[in-house]
Amino acid sequence: MTDEVARVLLERLRAIDWEDDDAPYDHAKSRAALLREHLRRTALWAQAFEAELSWPYLDLAELIDPSVRLDEDVRAELKEYLDEEVGWPQVEATIVGAVHWAVFRANSQVALPDLDDPYEPLLIMYERGGAFSIESNFIDLNGETLRVKPLREHASSEPVVALDPADLDALDEHDE
C-alpha cells in the first residue's frame, strides 16, 4: 500500500510543468490564495500537535508518527525526481512532506483531529504554476509575494479559498 499511494502522488507530481514561465503569472491570484490556504491548514495542524516552532514548513507525518516512512525504492525514485525536476530546497521539502503525508494517511493508525489535508492546496498551487522561493519572511510566487505572518495569524477556522478549479480560475480571471 505504501508504494502504491506514493507512486500515485509521484505521477501527479511528474505531470507538473516546472519550466512553464507563464503559468505562475497566469495563475498568480489563485496560487497566492492556495499558498495562504496551505499556511492556514498547516498552522492548525501545528497547533493540534504542539509543533508551532516547526511551522510553517514541517513534515507533519514525521512529526506525528515517525515510523511511517517511504519504502527505499520509492524514496530513491522521489529523490531522483526532485533532483532532476525541482531544484528548490524549500519546494523539495514540501513535496517530501506531501508524499510522507499521503503514505502516513494510508497506513497509520494514529487518531487525528478533523482537519483538512494540509498539503492539497500546495499541490494544486504547484500544478497551477510551479514553485516558490523564500527570502526572509517573504514567499515569492513569481507574480505575487506573501509575507509569512506569525502562526496565530494564519490559524483561522475559515478557509482562504475553495480548491475547486472553477473557483480558482474565476479568481485569476477577476484579476485580469
Tab-separated table of C-alpha atoms in Angstrom:
chain	number	residue	atom	x	y	z
A	1	MET	CA	0.000	0.000	0.000
A	2	THR	CA	2.842	2.383	0.812
A	3	ASP	CA	4.351	2.046	-2.657
A	4	GLU	CA	1.004	2.448	-4.398
A	5	VAL	CA	-0.021	5.618	-2.548
A	6	ALA	CA	3.397	7.199	-3.015
A	7	ARG	CA	3.545	6.290	-6.702
A	8	VAL	CA	0.117	7.809	-7.383
A	9	LEU	CA	1.335	11.076	-5.880
A	10	LEU	CA	4.642	10.813	-7.756
A	11	GLU	CA	2.711	10.532	-11.031
A	12	ARG	CA	0.720	13.619	-10.112
A	13	LEU	CA	3.956	15.471	-9.392
A	14	ARG	CA	5.526	14.324	-12.663
A	15	ALA	CA	2.663	15.979	-14.543
A	16	ILE	CA	3.702	19.405	-13.226
A	17	ASP	CA	5.466	21.620	-15.759
A	18	TRP	CA	8.081	23.285	-13.563
A	19	GLU	CA	9.505	25.134	-16.590
A	20	ASP	CA	6.317	26.937	-17.676
A	21	ASP	CA	7.309	30.571	-17.176
A	22	ASP	CA	3.816	31.942	-17.922
A	23	ALA	CA	1.728	29.797	-15.564
A	24	PRO	CA	2.850	31.495	-12.320
A	25	TYR	CA	1.700	34.853	-13.707
A	26	ASP	CA	-1.457	33.475	-15.341
A	27	HIS	CA	-2.485	31.971	-12.009
A	28	ALA	CA	-0.912	34.499	-9.644
A	29	LYS	CA	-4.027	35.235	-7.570
A	30	SER	CA	-5.141	31.623	-7.205
A	31	ARG	CA	-1.620	30.454	-6.384
A	32	ALA	CA	-1.310	33.101	-3.668
A	33	ALA	CA	-4.688	32.099	-2.231
A	34	LEU	CA	-3.721	28.416	-2.343
A	35	LEU	CA	-0.475	29.119	-0.518
A	36	ARG	CA	-2.356	31.095	2.140
A	37	GLU	CA	-4.763	28.147	2.460
A	38	HIS	CA	-1.810	25.769	2.876
A	39	LEU	CA	-0.355	28.035	5.565
A	40	ARG	CA	-3.733	28.192	7.312
A	41	ARG	CA	-4.129	24.435	7.301
A	42	THR	CA	-0.591	23.707	8.453
A	43	ALA	CA	-0.971	26.282	11.219
A	44	LEU	CA	-3.999	24.388	12.519
A	45	TRP	CA	-2.148	21.075	12.329
A	46	ALA	CA	0.899	22.583	14.059
A	47	GLN	CA	-1.318	23.823	16.871
A	48	ALA	CA	-3.057	20.452	17.183
A	49	PHE	CA	0.288	18.694	17.649
A	50	GLU	CA	2.079	21.469	19.556
A	51	ALA	CA	4.580	21.962	16.748
A	52	GLU	CA	4.362	25.734	16.445
A	53	LEU	CA	8.158	26.068	16.463
A	54	SER	CA	8.440	23.847	13.367
A	55	TRP	CA	5.840	25.771	11.393
A	56	PRO	CA	5.407	26.748	8.527
A	57	TYR	CA	7.376	24.051	6.698
A	58	LEU	CA	7.128	20.902	8.717
A	59	ASP	CA	6.834	17.262	7.748
A	60	LEU	CA	3.607	16.502	9.581
A	61	ALA	CA	3.786	12.744	9.059
A	62	GLU	CA	7.252	12.583	10.559
A	63	LEU	CA	6.140	14.770	13.440
A	64	ILE	CA	3.034	12.701	14.237
A	65	ASP	CA	4.295	9.179	13.525
A	66	PRO	CA	7.972	8.872	12.544
A	67	SER	CA	7.591	5.126	11.997
A	68	VAL	CA	5.634	5.668	8.761
A	69	ARG	CA	8.228	6.290	6.064
A	70	LEU	CA	8.680	5.706	2.370
A	71	ASP	CA	9.938	2.407	1.047
A	72	GLU	CA	13.554	2.604	-0.063
A	73	ASP	CA	12.808	2.269	-3.802
A	74	VAL	CA	10.103	4.958	-3.650
A	75	ARG	CA	12.423	7.243	-1.676
A	76	ALA	CA	15.105	6.815	-4.360
A	77	GLU	CA	12.575	7.493	-7.127
A	78	LEU	CA	11.342	10.627	-5.337
A	79	LYS	CA	14.908	11.873	-4.790
A	80	GLU	CA	15.726	11.358	-8.462
A	81	TYR	CA	12.599	13.254	-9.490
A	82	LEU	CA	13.351	16.149	-7.146
A	83	ASP	CA	16.992	16.357	-8.263
A	84	GLU	CA	16.050	16.366	-11.963
A	85	GLU	CA	12.881	18.447	-11.979
A	86	VAL	CA	12.568	20.731	-8.974
A	87	GLY	CA	15.816	22.049	-7.512
A	88	TRP	CA	14.392	24.497	-4.944
A	89	PRO	CA	15.183	23.201	-1.417
A	90	GLN	CA	12.045	24.642	0.211
A	91	VAL	CA	9.828	23.218	-2.521
A	92	GLU	CA	11.560	19.852	-2.324
A	93	ALA	CA	10.971	19.755	1.446
A	94	THR	CA	7.258	20.415	0.988
A	95	ILE	CA	6.980	17.737	-1.681
A	96	VAL	CA	8.687	15.189	0.560
A	97	GLY	CA	6.280	16.236	3.325
A	98	ALA	CA	3.297	15.771	0.995
A	99	VAL	CA	4.419	12.290	-0.079
A	100	HIS	CA	5.097	11.279	3.528
A	101	TRP	CA	1.639	12.604	4.462
A	102	ALA	CA	-0.082	10.521	1.786
A	103	VAL	CA	1.723	7.380	2.956
A	104	PHE	CA	1.021	8.231	6.592
A	105	ARG	CA	-2.707	8.733	5.961
A	106	ALA	CA	-2.888	5.396	4.134
A	107	ASN	CA	-1.025	3.397	6.779
A	108	SER	CA	-1.105	4.968	10.208
A	109	GLN	CA	-3.499	4.032	12.969
A	110	VAL	CA	-2.937	7.321	14.829
A	111	ALA	CA	-6.150	9.143	15.748
A	112	LEU	CA	-6.166	12.535	14.040
A	113	PRO	CA	-8.178	15.705	14.520
A	114	ASP	CA	-10.838	16.566	11.957
A	115	LEU	CA	-8.715	19.000	9.941
A	116	ASP	CA	-8.345	19.476	6.192
A	117	ASP	CA	-5.470	17.926	4.264
A	118	PRO	CA	-2.577	20.353	4.763
A	119	TYR	CA	-0.776	19.563	1.502
A	120	GLU	CA	-3.574	19.528	-1.085
A	121	PRO	CA	-3.644	23.341	-1.558
A	122	LEU	CA	0.116	23.336	-2.025
A	123	LEU	CA	-0.006	20.541	-4.595
A	124	ILE	CA	-2.709	22.372	-6.532
A	125	MET	CA	-0.604	25.544	-6.341
A	126	TYR	CA	2.337	23.673	-7.885
A	127	GLU	CA	0.056	22.296	-10.607
A	128	ARG	CA	-1.105	25.836	-11.422
A	129	GLY	CA	2.362	27.248	-11.931
A	130	GLY	CA	5.325	25.633	-10.305
A	131	ALA	CA	7.473	26.637	-7.402
A	132	PHE	CA	8.141	29.454	-4.983
A	133	SER	CA	11.192	30.895	-3.303
A	134	ILE	CA	11.677	32.286	0.180
A	135	GLU	CA	13.671	35.308	1.257
A	136	SER	CA	13.471	36.431	4.862
A	137	ASN	CA	9.787	36.151	5.784
A	138	PHE	CA	8.522	36.605	2.234
A	139	ILE	CA	7.443	33.953	-0.233
A	140	ASP	CA	7.855	34.876	-3.895
A	141	LEU	CA	5.401	33.146	-6.211
A	142	ASN	CA	6.541	34.887	-9.421
A	143	GLY	CA	3.664	37.288	-9.718
A	144	GLU	CA	2.678	37.579	-6.061
A	145	THR	CA	4.655	37.970	-2.871
A	146	LEU	CA	3.323	36.891	0.506
A	147	ARG	CA	4.624	37.692	3.945
A	148	VAL	CA	4.702	34.760	6.326
A	149	LYS	CA	2.904	36.110	9.358
A	150	PRO	CA	3.048	34.543	12.808
A	151	LEU	CA	1.263	31.208	13.060
A	152	ARG	CA	-1.630	32.580	15.107
A	153	GLU	CA	-2.490	34.983	12.249
A	154	HIS	CA	-2.768	32.072	9.814
A	155	ALA	CA	-4.609	29.657	12.135
A	156	SER	CA	-8.151	30.519	11.146
A	157	SER	CA	-11.088	28.148	11.012
A	158	GLU	CA	-12.313	29.954	7.864
A	159	PRO	CA	-10.852	28.673	4.566
A	160	VAL	CA	-8.997	31.169	2.406
A	161	VAL	CA	-10.156	29.680	-0.891
A	162	ALA	CA	-12.115	26.726	-2.226
A	163	LEU	CA	-9.966	24.194	-4.041
A	164	ASP	CA	-12.428	23.832	-6.914
A	165	PRO	CA	-10.712	24.522	-10.275
A	166	ALA	CA	-13.592	26.721	-11.484
A	167	ASP	CA	-13.355	28.894	-8.359
A	168	LEU	CA	-9.596	29.180	-8.773
A	169	ASP	CA	-9.928	30.084	-12.463
A	170	ALA	CA	-12.522	32.731	-11.587
A	171	LEU	CA	-10.128	34.224	-9.059
A	172	ASP	CA	-7.438	34.527	-11.740
A	173	GLU	CA	-9.878	35.924	-14.330
A	174	HIS	CA	-11.095	38.513	-11.865
A	175	ASP	CA	-7.555	39.882	-11.727
A	176	GLU	CA	-7.250	40.403	-15.499
